[in-house]
């Protein structure tokens, strides 16, 4: 069979196999194409969308481990607002965000600015500073408990050389949140640093060259050229960190168990206690909805503030 | 090239800056050194005097003890199975979905994509309780299913893969269409091989997040043998206030950190890309 | 494999924007047809509609009598060479060329034979195992062509394949394409915005502008008898000169008065000319630099000089400030600022109405008014 014949034969074979012809427009929408997204969408709907909606529904009922119970509308939310512990948890969470986000944003920025160079030392240090973020919360809390713990912790041992007692970061009500914040900053510093670095590396070299020709010294360059160029990233970092730290859980549970006296109880730990220790599912769900809304509002406020600043430029 | 412009390198200022960064690094690593030190000491010695950590004798006994204890190995196995499965699952699901959103047309495509993106805004806590209930209903707690399946619904991978597929020039698709390739064949043979960097990045990212996950495994795996490593380590923490087996506990911590740090060192290139890539949103 | 292609009343819209309006044309078997036009005129869109990468909104496309516009791209028996080559980056050259044939289950022996032959023809046999990132731009382009050849298509489609090559390579590849055309007897459709490529390669050119066909014809026909002002401007380098002139009849033929008062007798019949004020079009090679005022039509001052080696282009300004590009010998003695005498060849000019329609010298015109009048 000649070559020409064999191609024609092959094409004819395919047509006989009943392959669809008559598709006039390859870009036309076809349900068949949705098969590609179908597997993922199954999980998305059943394990993300449905639970999210179900959670809201649960929050409106007096639910427990065994049944969904009575519909009580905003009853759970009412209970939350009247629960001193919940309100304390909200306060604690805000306090914690205030304690942890500024250091994360600023120290991260400082590290990124300092390590934004091509030397091998800088590269090694960057790898080092990010490595703590790779650990799980349980390991981080283990490490910091053994640092803070009275009598035989690292701090205690060092203070012991001077015959002094260290601040009781795990038991002093005024210090517990600070202790958790210190551990958190140690743990999470890598991400802000990396985000800043990536933004810094996108500043075109020509801008620095122009500044050099304009006789700008180191600090001027930093203040008027470098920092303004990464403003958007600073805002992004702050938004991300606020959202992340609002969700504080593991450190509080494992380092201080929320104590003493609920001094270090964040909202997520409250949710965990209500839903999975007391099995007051409805209340826990309601608290999680409140957290959800708080996070959304915080992120949106930040976003709008940044928009305004951007417009004003 | 640095943040300070093109001024001369290696000035005093530069040295001071790097110097302070190094000092800070030393402060940061101090707790880790402490932990490692403790792990290398005999438990009873530590109980007697904590300062004994600063001098010999050092021993690997605690580490050997881990090898004797079956729990930790079981936990490692669980973590490997769970994280590995979630990673493979996510890569498969999001590659298919990314191709579908980026290259194919179907009714409501744009709307569905936006809904998936909105899913990025949902925090874990808003779905945990309901998920827990669902898995209770179907009686799947304390199984690998419960540990693996929820992780497959995360929208981040879909976002990443869709962006990546969109960036590939359409001409490849067109040439392949003229080459009589079916849509699936175009996905499998032409485009997917071009996404390997994104797969590596997404894979590492997903593996890390799955390995370190705490809240969900905590509430779904209540039996000791189903703990993941992260949860297991937390469970052994609870009563070390008596400082009994302190060295052993620290050895567990070091042992638990090792795999993830090794993975990190090997793949840091991809992790960095994952992080910087998301900065360009 | 060769095909006769028929495009009937084809229209293409993007939403409310019409990109191609009622296009009809016929391409003969074995013909090298070029779609020429400026960016955005729809030439690529037309090619892609033939290929099946864009849908046809109205009208039909048929190959050898068989309607293809309702078939998917792979089933039309066509092969396309893309502007950016689009060779699969992770496959070797041989795998690239085999891909299409494998998809339709052609026997491996046939595939191997065809690859070998095409590689020999394109002189890429030594590159068969390499990956695209190890090839130069020119080599990649040959692989793209090779991939098309092995499919033995009814027709070849080329979408601006030379645009990504640097100038020297472009010229070389143009010559190679012409050679290829001789070796692979097949219908070819070539899209370009470069009129030199069109002129050198085409059997026939379709000039497209603003959603419609301006003219279809052979290169020389397009060049010497452009049907509209657009075509006259688009083809030819340097661009044709245009002057606003007043027409008077002299023995039945048009006599043009230039804005600066100079007069030129043409061979264009006055009957049928729509207005008294029209545009005169004349190419630079028909405007020569002469030494005596007696032989010249008018004079101008040299603004810009372009020495091309084989000729010199003089951009001269006439008394009324209009610019005329004239041609002189390569070793022209003219300098910027000089006043030169220009002789216009009246038999080689065209007239254009305000609607852009062109009027050409009558066939076999007499020698009436050959000597150029001068002021």
PDB file of C-alpha atoms in Angstrom, chain A residues 29-274:
ATOM      1  CA  UNK A  29     -18.609  25.024  25.180  1.00  0.00           C
ATOM      2  CA  UNK A  30     -19.312  21.323  25.615  1.00  0.00           C
ATOM      3  CA  UNK A  31     -20.445  19.486  28.712  1.00  0.00           C
ATOM      4  CA  UNK A  32     -18.052  16.736  27.799  1.00  0.00           C
ATOM      5  CA  UNK A  33     -15.134  19.035  28.522  1.00  0.00           C
ATOM      6  CA  UNK A  34     -16.299  19.403  32.096  1.00  0.00           C
ATOM      7  CA  UNK A  35     -15.220  15.820  32.712  1.00  0.00           C
ATOM      8  CA  UNK A  36     -11.759  17.148  33.388  1.00  0.00           C
ATOM      9  CA  UNK A  37     -12.860  19.249  36.322  1.00  0.00           C
ATOM     10  CA  UNK A  38     -15.389  16.721  37.552  1.00  0.00           C
ATOM     11  CA  UNK A  39     -13.122  14.643  39.814  1.00  0.00           C
ATOM     12  CA  UNK A  40     -11.846  17.685  41.661  1.00  0.00           C
ATOM     13  CA  UNK A  41     -15.268  19.286  41.840  1.00  0.00           C
ATOM     14  CA  UNK A  42     -16.649  16.201  43.551  1.00  0.00           C
ATOM     15  CA  UNK A  43     -14.243  16.752  46.427  1.00  0.00           C
ATOM     16  CA  UNK A  44     -14.689  20.505  46.342  1.00  0.00           C
ATOM     17  CA  UNK A  45     -18.423  20.288  46.697  1.00  0.00           C
ATOM     18  CA  UNK A  46     -18.691  17.411  49.141  1.00  0.00           C
ATOM     19  CA  UNK A  47     -15.780  18.303  51.396  1.00  0.00           C
ATOM     20  CA  UNK A  48     -15.621  22.082  51.197  1.00  0.00           C
ATOM     21  CA  UNK A  49     -18.850  23.685  50.038  1.00  0.00           C
ATOM     22  CA  UNK A  50     -21.248  21.291  51.713  1.00  0.00           C
ATOM     23  CA  UNK A  51     -19.455  21.329  55.062  1.00  0.00           C
ATOM     24  CA  UNK A  52     -19.286  25.097  54.958  1.00  0.00           C
ATOM     25  CA  UNK A  53     -23.015  25.355  54.466  1.00  0.00           C
ATOM     26  CA  UNK A  54     -23.727  22.555  56.906  1.00  0.00           C
ATOM     27  CA  UNK A  55     -21.600  24.320  59.485  1.00  0.00           C
ATOM     28  CA  UNK A  56     -23.778  27.396  59.218  1.00  0.00           C
ATOM     29  CA  UNK A  57     -26.861  25.230  59.554  1.00  0.00           C
ATOM     30  CA  UNK A  58     -25.426  23.514  62.616  1.00  0.00           C
ATOM     31  CA  UNK A  59     -24.730  26.835  64.243  1.00  0.00           C
ATOM     32  CA  UNK A  60     -28.433  27.511  64.206  1.00  0.00           C
ATOM     33  CA  UNK A  61     -29.316  24.393  66.146  1.00  0.00           C
ATOM     34  CA  UNK A  62     -28.786  22.977  69.553  1.00  0.00           C
ATOM     35  CA  UNK A  63     -26.617  20.219  68.145  1.00  0.00           C
ATOM     36  CA  UNK A  64     -24.504  17.677  69.923  1.00  0.00           C
ATOM     37  CA  UNK A  65     -22.503  14.627  68.979  1.00  0.00           C
ATOM     38  CA  UNK A  66     -25.541  12.476  68.293  1.00  0.00           C
ATOM     39  CA  UNK A  67     -28.175  14.671  66.736  1.00  0.00           C
ATOM     40  CA  UNK A  68     -28.733  18.027  65.249  1.00  0.00           C
ATOM     41  CA  UNK A  69     -31.297  18.863  67.886  1.00  0.00           C
ATOM     42  CA  UNK A  70     -33.663  21.793  67.973  1.00  0.00           C
ATOM     43  CA  UNK A  71     -33.566  24.754  65.672  1.00  0.00           C
ATOM     44  CA  UNK A  72     -32.777  27.762  67.813  1.00  0.00           C
ATOM     45  CA  UNK A  73     -31.938  30.389  65.254  1.00  0.00           C
ATOM     46  CA  UNK A  74     -29.439  32.819  66.667  1.00  0.00           C
ATOM     47  CA  UNK A  75     -29.616  31.228  70.057  1.00  0.00           C
ATOM     48  CA  UNK A  76     -26.033  29.988  69.941  1.00  0.00           C
ATOM     49  CA  UNK A  77     -24.766  33.380  68.901  1.00  0.00           C
ATOM     50  CA  UNK A  78     -26.632  34.860  71.774  1.00  0.00           C
ATOM     51  CA  UNK A  79     -24.944  32.438  74.138  1.00  0.00           C
ATOM     52  CA  UNK A  80     -21.583  33.369  72.678  1.00  0.00           C
ATOM     53  CA  UNK A  81     -22.102  37.040  73.266  1.00  0.00           C
ATOM     54  CA  UNK A  82     -23.007  36.326  76.845  1.00  0.00           C
ATOM     55  CA  UNK A  83     -20.200  33.887  77.446  1.00  0.00           C
ATOM     56  CA  UNK A  84     -17.410  35.640  79.278  1.00  0.00           C
ATOM     57  CA  UNK A  85     -14.972  32.982  78.198  1.00  0.00           C
ATOM     58  CA  UNK A  86     -15.786  33.474  74.538  1.00  0.00           C
ATOM     59  CA  UNK A  87     -15.398  37.200  74.850  1.00  0.00           C
ATOM     60  CA  UNK A  88     -12.098  36.628  76.594  1.00  0.00           C
ATOM     61  CA  UNK A  89     -11.075  34.379  73.752  1.00  0.00           C
ATOM     62  CA  UNK A  90     -11.888  37.087  71.228  1.00  0.00           C
ATOM     63  CA  UNK A  91      -9.912  39.610  73.214  1.00  0.00           C
ATOM     64  CA  UNK A  92      -7.006  37.175  73.546  1.00  0.00           C
ATOM     65  CA  UNK A  93      -6.980  36.570  69.827  1.00  0.00           C
ATOM     66  CA  UNK A  94      -6.881  40.247  68.985  1.00  0.00           C
ATOM     67  CA  UNK A  95      -4.173  40.775  71.545  1.00  0.00           C
ATOM     68  CA  UNK A  96      -2.173  37.937  70.076  1.00  0.00           C
ATOM     69  CA  UNK A  97      -2.506  39.246  66.529  1.00  0.00           C
ATOM     70  CA  UNK A  98      -1.283  42.623  67.775  1.00  0.00           C
ATOM     71  CA  UNK A  99       1.653  40.955  69.510  1.00  0.00           C
ATOM     72  CA  UNK A 100       2.751  38.733  66.679  1.00  0.00           C
ATOM     73  CA  UNK A 101       1.994  40.404  63.373  1.00  0.00           C
ATOM     74  CA  UNK A 102       4.103  43.580  63.726  1.00  0.00           C
ATOM     75  CA  UNK A 103       7.266  41.672  64.685  1.00  0.00           C
ATOM     76  CA  UNK A 104       6.662  39.164  61.891  1.00  0.00           C
ATOM     77  CA  UNK A 105       6.148  41.902  59.352  1.00  0.00           C
ATOM     78  CA  UNK A 106       9.041  44.063  60.491  1.00  0.00           C
ATOM     79  CA  UNK A 107      11.671  41.471  61.370  1.00  0.00           C
ATOM     80  CA  UNK A 108      10.806  39.634  58.182  1.00  0.00           C
ATOM     81  CA  UNK A 109      11.325  42.846  56.251  1.00  0.00           C
ATOM     82  CA  UNK A 110      14.611  43.517  57.983  1.00  0.00           C
ATOM     83  CA  UNK A 111      15.887  40.034  57.223  1.00  0.00           C
ATOM     84  CA  UNK A 112      14.777  40.246  53.615  1.00  0.00           C
ATOM     85  CA  UNK A 113      16.481  43.601  53.126  1.00  0.00           C
ATOM     86  CA  UNK A 114      19.634  42.344  54.769  1.00  0.00           C
ATOM     87  CA  UNK A 115      19.739  39.068  52.885  1.00  0.00           C
ATOM     88  CA  UNK A 116      18.826  40.419  49.470  1.00  0.00           C
ATOM     89  CA  UNK A 117      22.215  39.820  47.984  1.00  0.00           C
ATOM     90  CA  UNK A 118      23.916  37.202  45.875  1.00  0.00           C
ATOM     91  CA  UNK A 119      26.522  35.933  48.309  1.00  0.00           C
ATOM     92  CA  UNK A 120      26.633  32.366  49.479  1.00  0.00           C
ATOM     93  CA  UNK A 121      26.414  33.472  53.086  1.00  0.00           C
ATOM     94  CA  UNK A 122      23.182  35.225  52.349  1.00  0.00           C
ATOM     95  CA  UNK A 123      21.801  32.187  50.562  1.00  0.00           C
ATOM     96  CA  UNK A 124      22.699  29.918  53.454  1.00  0.00           C
ATOM     97  CA  UNK A 125      21.132  32.310  55.934  1.00  0.00           C
ATOM     98  CA  UNK A 126      17.959  32.512  53.884  1.00  0.00           C
ATOM     99  CA  UNK A 127      17.682  28.742  53.882  1.00  0.00           C
ATOM    100  CA  UNK A 128      18.280  28.744  57.614  1.00  0.00           C
ATOM    101  CA  UNK A 129      15.667  31.321  58.471  1.00  0.00           C
ATOM    102  CA  UNK A 130      13.019  29.575  56.451  1.00  0.00           C
ATOM    103  CA  UNK A 131      13.703  26.163  57.904  1.00  0.00           C
ATOM    104  CA  UNK A 132      11.760  26.781  61.097  1.00  0.00           C
ATOM    105  CA  UNK A 133       8.577  27.222  59.072  1.00  0.00           C
ATOM    106  CA  UNK A 134       8.876  23.713  57.809  1.00  0.00           C
ATOM    107  CA  UNK A 135       8.402  22.169  61.247  1.00  0.00           C
ATOM    108  CA  UNK A 136       5.022  21.186  62.566  1.00  0.00           C
ATOM    109  CA  UNK A 137       3.361  23.068  65.394  1.00  0.00           C
ATOM    110  CA  UNK A 138       3.808  20.146  67.733  1.00  0.00           C
ATOM    111  CA  UNK A 139       7.552  20.140  67.342  1.00  0.00           C
ATOM    112  CA  UNK A 140       7.785  23.897  67.674  1.00  0.00           C
ATOM    113  CA  UNK A 141       5.787  23.831  70.887  1.00  0.00           C
ATOM    114  CA  UNK A 142       7.890  21.017  72.227  1.00  0.00           C
ATOM    115  CA  UNK A 143      11.006  23.046  71.607  1.00  0.00           C
ATOM    116  CA  UNK A 144       9.657  26.215  73.177  1.00  0.00           C
ATOM    117  CA  UNK A 145       8.154  24.490  76.156  1.00  0.00           C
ATOM    118  CA  UNK A 146      11.527  23.093  76.948  1.00  0.00           C
ATOM    119  CA  UNK A 147      12.957  26.590  76.611  1.00  0.00           C
ATOM    120  CA  UNK A 148      10.384  28.355  78.754  1.00  0.00           C
ATOM    121  CA  UNK A 149       9.522  25.769  81.316  1.00  0.00           C
ATOM    122  CA  UNK A 150      10.444  26.676  84.852  1.00  0.00           C
ATOM    123  CA  UNK A 151      13.209  24.839  86.704  1.00  0.00           C
ATOM    124  CA  UNK A 152      14.758  22.954  83.839  1.00  0.00           C
ATOM    125  CA  UNK A 153      14.037  24.928  80.752  1.00  0.00           C
ATOM    126  CA  UNK A 154      16.779  26.617  78.754  1.00  0.00           C
ATOM    127  CA  UNK A 155      15.855  30.026  80.109  1.00  0.00           C
ATOM    128  CA  UNK A 156      15.758  28.675  83.630  1.00  0.00           C
ATOM    129  CA  UNK A 157      19.169  27.121  83.201  1.00  0.00           C
ATOM    130  CA  UNK A 158      20.714  30.313  81.848  1.00  0.00           C
ATOM    131  CA  UNK A 159      19.105  32.478  84.514  1.00  0.00           C
ATOM    132  CA  UNK A 160      20.286  29.891  86.994  1.00  0.00           C
ATOM    133  CA  UNK A 161      23.907  30.786  86.236  1.00  0.00           C
ATOM    134  CA  UNK A 162      23.157  34.227  87.594  1.00  0.00           C
ATOM    135  CA  UNK A 163      21.092  32.894  90.447  1.00  0.00           C
ATOM    136  CA  UNK A 164      17.938  34.462  89.062  1.00  0.00           C
ATOM    137  CA  UNK A 165      14.551  33.125  88.085  1.00  0.00           C
ATOM    138  CA  UNK A 166      13.387  33.592  84.529  1.00  0.00           C
ATOM    139  CA  UNK A 167      10.082  35.189  83.518  1.00  0.00           C
ATOM    140  CA  UNK A 168       7.410  32.518  83.697  1.00  0.00           C
ATOM    141  CA  UNK A 169       6.258  32.583  80.114  1.00  0.00           C
ATOM    142  CA  UNK A 170       4.133  29.516  80.532  1.00  0.00           C
ATOM    143  CA  UNK A 171       2.450  30.282  83.778  1.00  0.00           C
ATOM    144  CA  UNK A 172       2.393  34.019  84.420  1.00  0.00           C
ATOM    145  CA  UNK A 173      -0.978  35.284  83.180  1.00  0.00           C
ATOM    146  CA  UNK A 174       0.579  38.518  81.982  1.00  0.00           C
ATOM    147  CA  UNK A 175       3.272  36.749  80.045  1.00  0.00           C
ATOM    148  CA  UNK A 176       1.660  33.675  78.491  1.00  0.00           C
ATOM    149  CA  UNK A 177       0.487  35.343  75.291  1.00  0.00           C
ATOM    150  CA  UNK A 178       3.874  36.955  74.928  1.00  0.00           C
ATOM    151  CA  UNK A 179       5.542  33.614  75.284  1.00  0.00           C
ATOM    152  CA  UNK A 180       3.307  32.132  72.634  1.00  0.00           C
ATOM    153  CA  UNK A 181       3.987  35.122  70.416  1.00  0.00           C
ATOM    154  CA  UNK A 182       7.729  34.641  70.759  1.00  0.00           C
ATOM    155  CA  UNK A 183       7.442  31.007  69.765  1.00  0.00           C
ATOM    156  CA  UNK A 184       5.170  31.959  66.894  1.00  0.00           C
ATOM    157  CA  UNK A 185       7.516  34.595  65.538  1.00  0.00           C
ATOM    158  CA  UNK A 186      10.376  32.090  65.717  1.00  0.00           C
ATOM    159  CA  UNK A 187       8.245  29.622  63.821  1.00  0.00           C
ATOM    160  CA  UNK A 188       6.641  31.792  61.169  1.00  0.00           C
ATOM    161  CA  UNK A 189       9.352  34.299  60.282  1.00  0.00           C
ATOM    162  CA  UNK A 190      10.304  32.436  57.123  1.00  0.00           C
ATOM    163  CA  UNK A 191       7.202  33.166  55.080  1.00  0.00           C
ATOM    164  CA  UNK A 192       7.194  36.988  55.365  1.00  0.00           C
ATOM    165  CA  UNK A 193      10.903  37.007  54.655  1.00  0.00           C
ATOM    166  CA  UNK A 194      10.438  34.954  51.490  1.00  0.00           C
ATOM    167  CA  UNK A 195       7.547  37.059  50.249  1.00  0.00           C
ATOM    168  CA  UNK A 196       9.545  40.243  50.740  1.00  0.00           C
ATOM    169  CA  UNK A 197      12.569  38.715  49.053  1.00  0.00           C
ATOM    170  CA  UNK A 198      10.582  37.715  46.026  1.00  0.00           C
ATOM    171  CA  UNK A 199       9.209  41.242  45.765  1.00  0.00           C
ATOM    172  CA  UNK A 200      12.638  42.787  46.220  1.00  0.00           C
ATOM    173  CA  UNK A 201      14.036  40.637  43.486  1.00  0.00           C
ATOM    174  CA  UNK A 202      11.462  41.931  41.098  1.00  0.00           C
ATOM    175  CA  UNK A 203      12.627  45.518  41.390  1.00  0.00           C
ATOM    176  CA  UNK A 204      14.255  46.178  38.034  1.00  0.00           C
ATOM    177  CA  UNK A 205      17.965  46.760  38.214  1.00  0.00           C
ATOM    178  CA  UNK A 206      17.594  49.886  36.110  1.00  0.00           C
ATOM    179  CA  UNK A 207      15.902  51.721  38.959  1.00  0.00           C
ATOM    180  CA  UNK A 208      18.933  51.222  41.147  1.00  0.00           C
ATOM    181  CA  UNK A 209      21.186  52.297  38.320  1.00  0.00           C
ATOM    182  CA  UNK A 210      19.190  55.471  37.841  1.00  0.00           C
ATOM    183  CA  UNK A 211      19.361  56.143  41.565  1.00  0.00           C
ATOM    184  CA  UNK A 212      23.102  55.650  41.568  1.00  0.00           C
ATOM    185  CA  UNK A 213      23.452  58.124  38.726  1.00  0.00           C
ATOM    186  CA  UNK A 214      21.321  60.484  40.764  1.00  0.00           C
ATOM    187  CA  UNK A 215      23.819  60.214  43.616  1.00  0.00           C
ATOM    188  CA  UNK A 216      21.528  58.457  46.062  1.00  0.00           C
ATOM    189  CA  UNK A 217      23.371  56.975  49.015  1.00  0.00           C
ATOM    190  CA  UNK A 218      22.509  53.701  50.760  1.00  0.00           C
ATOM    191  CA  UNK A 219      19.858  54.936  53.138  1.00  0.00           C
ATOM    192  CA  UNK A 220      18.247  57.239  50.622  1.00  0.00           C
ATOM    193  CA  UNK A 221      18.032  54.414  48.149  1.00  0.00           C
ATOM    194  CA  UNK A 222      16.460  52.242  50.774  1.00  0.00           C
ATOM    195  CA  UNK A 223      13.941  54.822  51.904  1.00  0.00           C
ATOM    196  CA  UNK A 224      12.934  56.337  48.613  1.00  0.00           C
ATOM    197  CA  UNK A 225      13.498  53.571  46.105  1.00  0.00           C
ATOM    198  CA  UNK A 226      13.470  50.117  47.674  1.00  0.00           C
ATOM    199  CA  UNK A 227      10.734  50.428  50.264  1.00  0.00           C
ATOM    200  CA  UNK A 228       8.165  52.205  48.109  1.00  0.00           C
ATOM    201  CA  UNK A 229       8.610  49.567  45.446  1.00  0.00           C
ATOM    202  CA  UNK A 230       7.517  46.781  47.747  1.00  0.00           C
ATOM    203  CA  UNK A 231       4.628  48.536  49.414  1.00  0.00           C
ATOM    204  CA  UNK A 232       2.080  46.173  47.927  1.00  0.00           C
ATOM    205  CA  UNK A 233       3.961  43.191  49.294  1.00  0.00           C
ATOM    206  CA  UNK A 234       4.112  44.694  52.757  1.00  0.00           C
ATOM    207  CA  UNK A 235       0.350  44.933  52.720  1.00  0.00           C
ATOM    208  CA  UNK A 236       0.044  41.417  51.381  1.00  0.00           C
ATOM    209  CA  UNK A 237       2.293  40.112  54.147  1.00  0.00           C
ATOM    210  CA  UNK A 238       0.287  41.885  56.813  1.00  0.00           C
ATOM    211  CA  UNK A 239      -2.996  40.530  55.449  1.00  0.00           C
ATOM    212  CA  UNK A 240      -1.662  36.985  55.259  1.00  0.00           C
ATOM    213  CA  UNK A 241      -0.211  37.123  58.750  1.00  0.00           C
ATOM    214  CA  UNK A 242      -3.344  38.565  60.268  1.00  0.00           C
ATOM    215  CA  UNK A 243      -5.422  35.819  58.689  1.00  0.00           C
ATOM    216  CA  UNK A 244      -2.954  33.172  59.808  1.00  0.00           C
ATOM    217  CA  UNK A 245      -2.518  34.350  63.378  1.00  0.00           C
ATOM    218  CA  UNK A 246      -6.240  34.776  63.898  1.00  0.00           C
ATOM    219  CA  UNK A 247      -6.303  31.009  63.576  1.00  0.00           C
ATOM    220  CA  UNK A 248      -3.927  30.420  66.484  1.00  0.00           C
ATOM    221  CA  UNK A 249      -4.529  27.001  67.975  1.00  0.00           C
ATOM    222  CA  UNK A 250      -1.716  24.498  68.372  1.00  0.00           C
ATOM    223  CA  UNK A 251       0.687  26.729  70.268  1.00  0.00           C
ATOM    224  CA  UNK A 252      -1.963  27.729  72.814  1.00  0.00           C
ATOM    225  CA  UNK A 253      -3.206  24.204  73.311  1.00  0.00           C
ATOM    226  CA  UNK A 254       0.173  22.567  73.684  1.00  0.00           C
ATOM    227  CA  UNK A 255       2.215  25.229  75.421  1.00  0.00           C
ATOM    228  CA  UNK A 256      -0.229  26.569  77.973  1.00  0.00           C
ATOM    229  CA  UNK A 257      -3.470  24.658  77.418  1.00  0.00           C
ATOM    230  CA  UNK A 258      -5.244  27.980  77.181  1.00  0.00           C
ATOM    231  CA  UNK A 259      -4.368  28.908  80.697  1.00  0.00           C
ATOM    232  CA  UNK A 260      -3.805  30.014  83.215  1.00  0.00           C
ATOM    233  CA  UNK A 261      -7.443  30.887  83.634  1.00  0.00           C
ATOM    234  CA  UNK A 262      -8.131  31.191  79.950  1.00  0.00           C
ATOM    235  CA  UNK A 263      -5.546  33.956  79.661  1.00  0.00           C
ATOM    236  CA  UNK A 264      -4.112  32.349  76.561  1.00  0.00           C
ATOM    237  CA  UNK A 265      -7.312  30.900  75.151  1.00  0.00           C
ATOM    238  CA  UNK A 266      -7.707  31.866  71.478  1.00  0.00           C
ATOM    239  CA  UNK A 267     -10.966  31.540  69.552  1.00  0.00           C
ATOM    240  CA  UNK A 268      -9.986  28.345  67.742  1.00  0.00           C
ATOM    241  CA  UNK A 269      -9.149  26.643  71.004  1.00  0.00           C
ATOM    242  CA  UNK A 270     -12.549  27.736  72.300  1.00  0.00           C
ATOM    243  CA  UNK A 271     -14.124  26.129  69.245  1.00  0.00           C
ATOM    244  CA  UNK A 272     -12.170  22.953  69.881  1.00  0.00           C
ATOM    245  CA  UNK A 273     -13.211  22.840  73.512  1.00  0.00           C
ATOM    246  CA  UNK A 274     -16.869  23.469  72.854  1.00  0.00           C
TER     247      UNK A 274
END
